[in-house]
Amino acid sequence: MARPGEVAPLGIKVTILEPEPFRTRFLGSGSAKWARPMKEYDASVGRVRQTLKQLDGKQPGDPARAAQAIIQVVAAENPPQRLALGSMTLDHVRATFEAEEKELEIWAHLSATTDFPTVRQQAMQ
């Protein structure tokens, strides 16, 4: 996947859209095809599958509003690298970033030990 900085000199703008479930017919029986459930995945994929099935027809996202938001991003001079579409996704992304930051700090002492000693000394100057 291209990162914005890699293709920006070519005049290409990149935004990653992270949508919440939107109220479309996507989860309906005429569209969604579910694989046979596997007991090994009950605690992970199985939970997501159940949540999605329960959300069918009650998804929080409005597709028309999402389309308007996407049009605004496309027209923006400096679009975001990442756009969470919907409050459910916004909450999820925030929680993910917080968890990743905590983990990064817990292991920072080990991460810093992998540089050549001279590189570390130069960085501290």
Backbone as JSON Lines, residues from 0, in Angstrom:
{"i":0,"aa":"M","n":[0.85,-1.17,0.0],"ca":[0.0,0.0,0.0],"c":[0.9,1.24,0.0]}
{"i":1,"aa":"A","n":[0.57,2.17,-0.84],"ca":[1.34,3.41,-0.9],"c":[1.02,4.28,0.3]}
{"i":2,"aa":"R","n":[2.03,4.92,0.8],"ca":[1.84,5.9,1.87],"c":[1.81,7.27,1.2]}
{"i":3,"aa":"P","n":[1.07,8.2,1.77],"ca":[0.94,9.52,1.14],"c":[2.27,10.16,0.78]}
{"i":4,"aa":"G","n":[3.26,10.07,1.66],"ca":[4.55,10.69,1.39],"c":[5.28,10.08,0.21]}
{"i":5,"aa":"E","n":[5.02,8.82,-0.07],"ca":[5.71,8.14,-1.17],"c":[5.21,8.59,-2.53]}
{"i":6,"aa":"V","n":[3.93,8.89,-2.64],"ca":[3.37,9.24,-3.95],"c":[3.02,10.72,-4.08]}
{"i":7,"aa":"A","n":[3.14,11.47,-3.01],"ca":[2.82,12.89,-3.04],"c":[3.61,13.65,-4.12]}
{"i":8,"aa":"P","n":[4.92,13.34,-4.32],"ca":[5.65,14.05,-5.37],"c":[5.07,13.82,-6.78]}
{"i":9,"aa":"L","n":[4.26,12.78,-6.93],"ca":[3.64,12.49,-8.22],"c":[2.27,13.16,-8.35]}
{"i":10,"aa":"G","n":[1.88,13.93,-7.32],"ca":[0.59,14.6,-7.34],"c":[-0.56,13.69,-6.93]}
{"i":11,"aa":"I","n":[-0.23,12.55,-6.33],"ca":[-1.25,11.59,-5.92],"c":[-1.54,11.76,-4.43]}
{"i":12,"aa":"K","n":[-2.81,11.87,-4.11],"ca":[-3.23,11.98,-2.71],"c":[-3.87,10.66,-2.31]}
{"i":13,"aa":"V","n":[-3.55,10.2,-1.1],"ca":[-4.03,8.91,-0.62],"c":[-4.78,9.11,0.69]}
{"i":14,"aa":"T","n":[-5.98,8.55,0.76],"ca":[-6.74,8.52,2.01],"c":[-7.27,7.11,2.21]}
{"i":15,"aa":"I","n":[-7.03,6.58,3.39],"ca":[-7.55,5.27,3.75],"c":[-8.9,5.49,4.42]}
{"i":16,"aa":"L","n":[-9.94,4.92,3.87],"ca":[-11.27,5.04,4.45],"c":[-11.52,3.84,5.35]}
{"i":17,"aa":"E","n":[-11.95,4.11,6.58],"ca":[-12.25,3.05,7.54],"c":[-13.71,3.2,7.93]}
{"i":18,"aa":"P","n":[-14.6,2.49,7.23],"ca":[-16.03,2.66,7.48],"c":[-16.57,1.78,8.6]}
{"i":19,"aa":"E","n":[-17.57,2.32,9.3],"ca":[-18.34,1.51,10.24],"c":[-19.39,0.76,9.4]}
{"i":20,"aa":"P","n":[-20.18,-0.11,9.99],"ca":[-21.26,-0.72,9.23],"c":[-22.28,0.33,8.78]}
{"i":21,"aa":"F","n":[-22.61,0.32,7.5],"ca":[-23.56,1.26,6.95],"c":[-24.86,0.55,6.59]}
{"i":22,"aa":"R","n":[-25.95,1.25,6.74],"ca":[-27.27,0.66,6.53],"c":[-27.55,0.52,5.04]}
{"i":23,"aa":"T","n":[-27.05,-0.58,4.52],"ca":[-27.29,-0.96,3.13],"c":[-27.82,-2.4,3.16]}
{"i":24,"aa":"R","n":[-28.02,-2.99,2.01],"ca":[-28.47,-4.38,1.95],"c":[-27.3,-5.37,1.96]}
{"i":25,"aa":"F","n":[-26.11,-4.86,2.23],"ca":[-24.91,-5.69,2.18],"c":[-24.99,-6.92,3.1]}
{"i":26,"aa":"L","n":[-25.55,-6.76,4.3],"ca":[-25.61,-7.87,5.25],"c":[-26.84,-8.75,5.07]}
{"i":27,"aa":"G","n":[-27.73,-8.37,4.18],"ca":[-28.96,-9.13,3.96],"c":[-28.7,-10.48,3.32]}
{"i":28,"aa":"S","n":[-29.66,-11.38,3.42],"ca":[-29.49,-12.74,2.89],"c":[-29.31,-12.76,1.38]}
{"i":29,"aa":"G","n":[-29.77,-11.74,0.68],"ca":[-29.59,-11.68,-0.76],"c":[-28.21,-11.25,-1.19]}
{"i":30,"aa":"S","n":[-27.41,-10.79,-0.25],"ca":[-26.08,-10.29,-0.59],"c":[-24.97,-11.04,0.15]}
{"i":31,"aa":"A","n":[-25.06,-11.05,1.47],"ca":[-23.99,-11.66,2.27],"c":[-24.04,-13.18,2.16]}
{"i":32,"aa":"K","n":[-22.9,-13.77,1.95],"ca":[-22.75,-15.22,1.93],"c":[-21.8,-15.6,3.04]}
{"i":33,"aa":"W","n":[-22.28,-16.33,4.03],"ca":[-21.49,-16.66,5.21],"c":[-20.9,-18.05,5.05]}
{"i":34,"aa":"A","n":[-19.63,-18.17,5.34],"ca":[-18.97,-19.47,5.33],"c":[-19.46,-20.29,6.52]}
{"i":35,"aa":"R","n":[-19.27,-21.58,6.47],"ca":[-19.66,-22.44,7.57],"c":[-18.86,-22.05,8.81]}
{"i":36,"aa":"P","n":[-19.54,-21.8,9.93],"ca":[-18.82,-21.41,11.15],"c":[-17.87,-22.52,11.63]}
{"i":37,"aa":"M","n":[-16.74,-22.12,12.19],"ca":[-15.78,-23.06,12.75],"c":[-15.62,-22.75,14.23]}
{"i":38,"aa":"K","n":[-15.77,-23.78,15.06],"ca":[-15.71,-23.61,16.5],"c":[-14.43,-22.89,16.95]}
{"i":39,"aa":"E","n":[-13.32,-23.15,16.25],"ca":[-12.03,-22.55,16.62],"c":[-12.06,-21.02,16.54]}
{"i":40,"aa":"Y","n":[-12.98,-20.48,15.77],"ca":[-13.05,-19.03,15.58],"c":[-14.2,-18.37,16.34]}
{"i":41,"aa":"D","n":[-14.89,-19.12,17.19],"ca":[-16.04,-18.56,17.92],"c":[-15.71,-17.28,18.68]}
{"i":42,"aa":"A","n":[-14.55,-17.24,19.31],"ca":[-14.2,-16.1,20.16],"c":[-13.73,-14.89,19.36]}
{"i":43,"aa":"S","n":[-13.39,-15.06,18.11],"ca":[-12.89,-13.92,17.32],"c":[-13.85,-13.63,16.17]}
{"i":44,"aa":"V","n":[-13.67,-14.29,15.07],"ca":[-14.5,-14.07,13.89],"c":[-15.96,-14.37,14.18]}
{"i":45,"aa":"G","n":[-16.19,-15.36,15.01],"ca":[-17.56,-15.72,15.36],"c":[-18.31,-14.58,16.02]}
{"i":46,"aa":"R","n":[-17.62,-13.86,16.91],"ca":[-18.24,-12.71,17.58],"c":[-18.56,-11.61,16.57]}
{"i":47,"aa":"V","n":[-17.64,-11.36,15.65],"ca":[-17.86,-10.34,14.63],"c":[-19.03,-10.73,13.75]}
{"i":48,"aa":"R","n":[-19.08,-12.0,13.37],"ca":[-20.18,-12.5,12.53],"c":[-21.53,-12.27,13.22]}
{"i":49,"aa":"Q","n":[-21.62,-12.61,14.49],"ca":[-22.87,-12.43,15.23],"c":[-23.25,-10.95,15.32]}
{"i":50,"aa":"T","n":[-22.26,-10.11,15.6],"ca":[-22.53,-8.67,15.69],"c":[-23.07,-8.15,14.36]}
{"i":51,"aa":"L","n":[-22.44,-8.54,13.27],"ca":[-22.88,-8.07,11.95],"c":[-24.29,-8.55,11.64]}
{"i":52,"aa":"K","n":[-24.58,-9.81,11.95],"ca":[-25.93,-10.33,11.69],"c":[-26.97,-9.58,12.51]}
{"i":53,"aa":"Q","n":[-26.64,-9.25,13.75],"ca":[-27.57,-8.52,14.61],"c":[-27.75,-7.07,14.15]}
{"i":54,"aa":"L","n":[-26.75,-6.52,13.48],"ca":[-26.82,-5.13,13.02],"c":[-27.62,-4.97,11.73]}
{"i":55,"aa":"D","n":[-27.88,-6.06,11.02],"ca":[-28.55,-5.96,9.73],"c":[-29.84,-5.15,9.86]}
{"i":56,"aa":"G","n":[-29.92,-4.07,9.12],"ca":[-31.08,-3.18,9.15],"c":[-31.02,-2.14,10.25]}
{"i":57,"aa":"K","n":[-30.01,-2.25,11.13],"ca":[-29.87,-1.3,12.24],"c":[-28.46,-0.68,12.26]}
{"i":58,"aa":"Q","n":[-27.72,-0.81,11.16],"ca":[-26.37,-0.26,11.11],"c":[-26.42,1.23,11.4]}
{"i":59,"aa":"P","n":[-25.42,1.74,12.14],"ca":[-25.44,3.16,12.51],"c":[-25.11,4.1,11.36]}
{"i":60,"aa":"G","n":[-24.4,3.63,10.36],"ca":[-23.92,4.51,9.3],"c":[-24.94,4.81,8.22]}
{"i":61,"aa":"D","n":[-24.99,6.07,7.82],"ca":[-25.87,6.54,6.75],"c":[-25.04,6.63,5.47]}
{"i":62,"aa":"P","n":[-25.31,5.78,4.47],"ca":[-24.49,5.78,3.25],"c":[-24.46,7.13,2.53]}
{"i":63,"aa":"A","n":[-25.56,7.86,2.53],"ca":[-25.58,9.16,1.85],"c":[-24.65,10.15,2.54]}
{"i":64,"aa":"R","n":[-24.63,10.13,3.87],"ca":[-23.74,11.02,4.6],"c":[-22.28,10.61,4.41]}
{"i":65,"aa":"A","n":[-22.04,9.32,4.33],"ca":[-20.67,8.85,4.07],"c":[-20.2,9.32,2.7]}
{"i":66,"aa":"A","n":[-21.08,9.24,1.72],"ca":[-20.72,9.69,0.36],"c":[-20.37,11.17,0.37]}
{"i":67,"aa":"Q","n":[-21.14,11.98,1.1],"ca":[-20.84,13.41,1.19],"c":[-19.49,13.66,1.86]}
{"i":68,"aa":"A","n":[-19.19,12.89,2.91],"ca":[-17.9,13.04,3.59],"c":[-16.76,12.67,2.65]}
{"i":69,"aa":"I","n":[-16.93,11.62,1.88],"ca":[-15.88,11.19,0.94],"c":[-15.67,12.25,-0.13]}
{"i":70,"aa":"I","n":[-16.74,12.84,-0.62],"ca":[-16.63,13.91,-1.63],"c":[-15.85,15.09,-1.04]}
{"i":71,"aa":"Q","n":[-16.09,15.43,0.22],"ca":[-15.36,16.53,0.86],"c":[-13.87,16.2,0.94]}
{"i":72,"aa":"V","n":[-13.54,14.96,1.26],"ca":[-12.13,14.56,1.36],"c":[-11.47,14.61,-0.01]}
{"i":73,"aa":"V","n":[-12.16,14.14,-1.02],"ca":[-11.61,14.15,-2.38],"c":[-11.34,15.58,-2.84]}
{"i":74,"aa":"A","n":[-12.19,16.5,-2.45],"ca":[-12.03,17.9,-2.85],"c":[-11.04,18.67,-1.99]}
{"i":75,"aa":"A","n":[-10.62,18.1,-0.88],"ca":[-9.74,18.81,0.06],"c":[-8.34,19.0,-0.52]}
{"i":76,"aa":"E","n":[-7.78,20.16,-0.24],"ca":[-6.41,20.45,-0.67],"c":[-5.43,19.51,0.04]}
{"i":77,"aa":"N","n":[-5.62,19.3,1.32],"ca":[-4.76,18.41,2.11],"c":[-5.62,17.36,2.8]}
{"i":78,"aa":"P","n":[-6.01,16.32,2.08],"ca":[-6.88,15.3,2.67],"c":[-6.15,14.51,3.76]}
{"i":79,"aa":"P","n":[-6.91,13.93,4.68],"ca":[-6.26,13.13,5.73],"c":[-5.72,11.82,5.17]}
{"i":80,"aa":"Q","n":[-4.72,11.29,5.84],"ca":[-4.2,9.98,5.44],"c":[-5.22,8.89,5.76]}
{"i":81,"aa":"R","n":[-5.96,9.1,6.84],"ca":[-6.91,8.1,7.31],"c":[-8.19,8.83,7.7]}
{"i":82,"aa":"L","n":[-9.34,8.29,7.29],"ca":[-10.62,8.88,7.66],"c":[-11.53,7.79,8.21]}
{"i":83,"aa":"A","n":[-11.85,7.91,9.49],"ca":[-12.81,7.01,10.12],"c":[-14.21,7.51,9.76]}
{"i":84,"aa":"L","n":[-15.0,6.64,9.15],"ca":[-16.35,7.02,8.76],"c":[-17.33,6.45,9.77]}
{"i":85,"aa":"G","n":[-17.83,7.3,10.64],"ca":[-18.8,6.9,11.64],"c":[-18.23,6.89,13.03]}
{"i":86,"aa":"S","n":[-19.1,7.16,14.0],"ca":[-18.63,7.23,15.39],"c":[-18.2,5.88,15.93]}
{"i":87,"aa":"M","n":[-18.8,4.79,15.45],"ca":[-18.38,3.46,15.9],"c":[-16.92,3.21,15.51]}
{"i":88,"aa":"T","n":[-16.58,3.55,14.28],"ca":[-15.21,3.38,13.82],"c":[-14.27,4.35,14.51]}
{"i":89,"aa":"L","n":[-14.71,5.56,14.71],"ca":[-13.89,6.56,15.4],"c":[-13.51,6.05,16.78]}
{"i":90,"aa":"D","n":[-14.47,5.51,17.52],"ca":[-14.19,4.95,18.85],"c":[-13.22,3.78,18.75]}
{"i":91,"aa":"H","n":[-13.44,2.92,17.77],"ca":[-12.57,1.74,17.6],"c":[-11.13,2.15,17.26]}
{"i":92,"aa":"V","n":[-10.97,3.1,16.35],"ca":[-9.63,3.54,15.95],"c":[-8.92,4.19,17.14]}
{"i":93,"aa":"R","n":[-9.63,5.03,17.89],"ca":[-9.02,5.66,19.07],"c":[-8.55,4.6,20.06]}
{"i":94,"aa":"A","n":[-9.38,3.61,20.34],"ca":[-9.01,2.55,21.28],"c":[-7.81,1.76,20.77]}
{"i":95,"aa":"T","n":[-7.77,1.51,19.47],"ca":[-6.64,0.79,18.88],"c":[-5.35,1.59,19.02]}
{"i":96,"aa":"F","n":[-5.41,2.88,18.7],"ca":[-4.22,3.73,18.82],"c":[-3.73,3.8,20.26]}
{"i":97,"aa":"E","n":[-4.66,3.93,21.2],"ca":[-4.28,3.98,22.62],"c":[-3.59,2.69,23.05]}
{"i":98,"aa":"A","n":[-4.14,1.55,22.64],"ca":[-3.54,0.26,22.99],"c":[-2.16,0.11,22.35]}
{"i":99,"aa":"E","n":[-2.02,0.54,21.1],"ca":[-0.73,0.45,20.42],"c":[0.3,1.36,21.08]}
{"i":100,"aa":"E","n":[-0.12,2.55,21.5],"ca":[0.81,3.46,22.16],"c":[1.28,2.88,23.5]}
{"i":101,"aa":"K","n":[0.36,2.29,24.25],"ca":[0.74,1.66,25.52],"c":[1.75,0.54,25.29]}
{"i":102,"aa":"E","n":[1.48,-0.31,24.32],"ca":[2.38,-1.41,24.03],"c":[3.75,-0.89,23.56]}
{"i":103,"aa":"L","n":[3.74,0.14,22.73],"ca":[4.99,0.73,22.26],"c":[5.84,1.21,23.43]}
{"i":104,"aa":"E","n":[5.21,1.89,24.39],"ca":[5.95,2.4,25.55],"c":[6.45,1.27,26.45]}
{"i":105,"aa":"I","n":[5.65,0.23,26.61],"ca":[6.07,-0.91,27.44],"c":[7.34,-1.55,26.88]}
{"i":106,"aa":"W","n":[7.44,-1.63,25.58],"ca":[8.57,-2.29,24.93],"c":[9.63,-1.33,24.39]}
{"i":107,"aa":"A","n":[9.47,-0.04,24.64],"ca":[10.42,0.96,24.1],"c":[11.85,0.69,24.56]}
{"i":108,"aa":"H","n":[12.01,0.25,25.8],"ca":[13.37,-0.01,26.3],"c":[14.06,-1.09,25.46]}
{"i":109,"aa":"L","n":[13.33,-2.09,25.03],"ca":[13.93,-3.14,24.2],"c":[14.13,-2.66,22.77]}
{"i":110,"aa":"S","n":[13.17,-1.92,22.25],"ca":[13.28,-1.38,20.88],"c":[14.55,-0.55,20.72]}
{"i":111,"aa":"A","n":[14.84,0.26,21.72],"ca":[15.99,1.16,21.66],"c":[17.33,0.43,21.73]}
{"i":112,"aa":"T","n":[17.33,-0.82,22.15],"ca":[18.6,-1.56,22.29],"c":[19.1,-2.14,20.97]}
{"i":113,"aa":"T","n":[18.35,-2.01,19.9],"ca":[18.74,-2.67,18.65],"c":[19.59,-1.81,17.72]}
{"i":114,"aa":"D","n":[19.83,-0.55,18.08],"ca":[20.71,0.31,17.29],"c":[22.17,0.02,17.61]}
{"i":115,"aa":"F","n":[23.04,0.31,16.65],"ca":[24.47,0.3,16.96],"c":[24.71,1.34,18.05]}
{"i":116,"aa":"P","n":[25.6,1.07,18.99],"ca":[25.85,2.05,20.06],"c":[26.19,3.44,19.55]}
{"i":117,"aa":"T","n":[26.94,3.54,18.47],"ca":[27.32,4.86,17.96],"c":[26.12,5.63,17.43]}
{"i":118,"aa":"V","n":[25.17,4.94,16.86],"ca":[23.97,5.59,16.35],"c":[23.2,6.19,17.5]}
{"i":119,"aa":"R","n":[23.07,5.46,18.58],"ca":[22.33,5.93,19.76],"c":[23.02,7.16,20.35]}
{"i":120,"aa":"Q","n":[24.33,7.14,20.43],"ca":[25.06,8.29,20.98],"c":[24.86,9.53,20.11]}
{"i":121,"aa":"Q","n":[24.9,9.33,18.79],"ca":[24.69,10.47,17.88],"c":[23.3,11.04,18.02]}
{"i":122,"aa":"A","n":[22.31,10.19,18.21],"ca":[20.93,10.65,18.34],"c":[20.73,11.45,19.6]}
{"i":123,"aa":"M","n":[21.51,11.15,20.64],"ca":[21.37,11.85,21.92],"c":[22.05,13.2,21.91]}
{"i":124,"aa":"Q","n":[22.91,13.46,20.93],"ca":[23.65,14.74,20.89],"c":[22.82,15.84,20.3]}
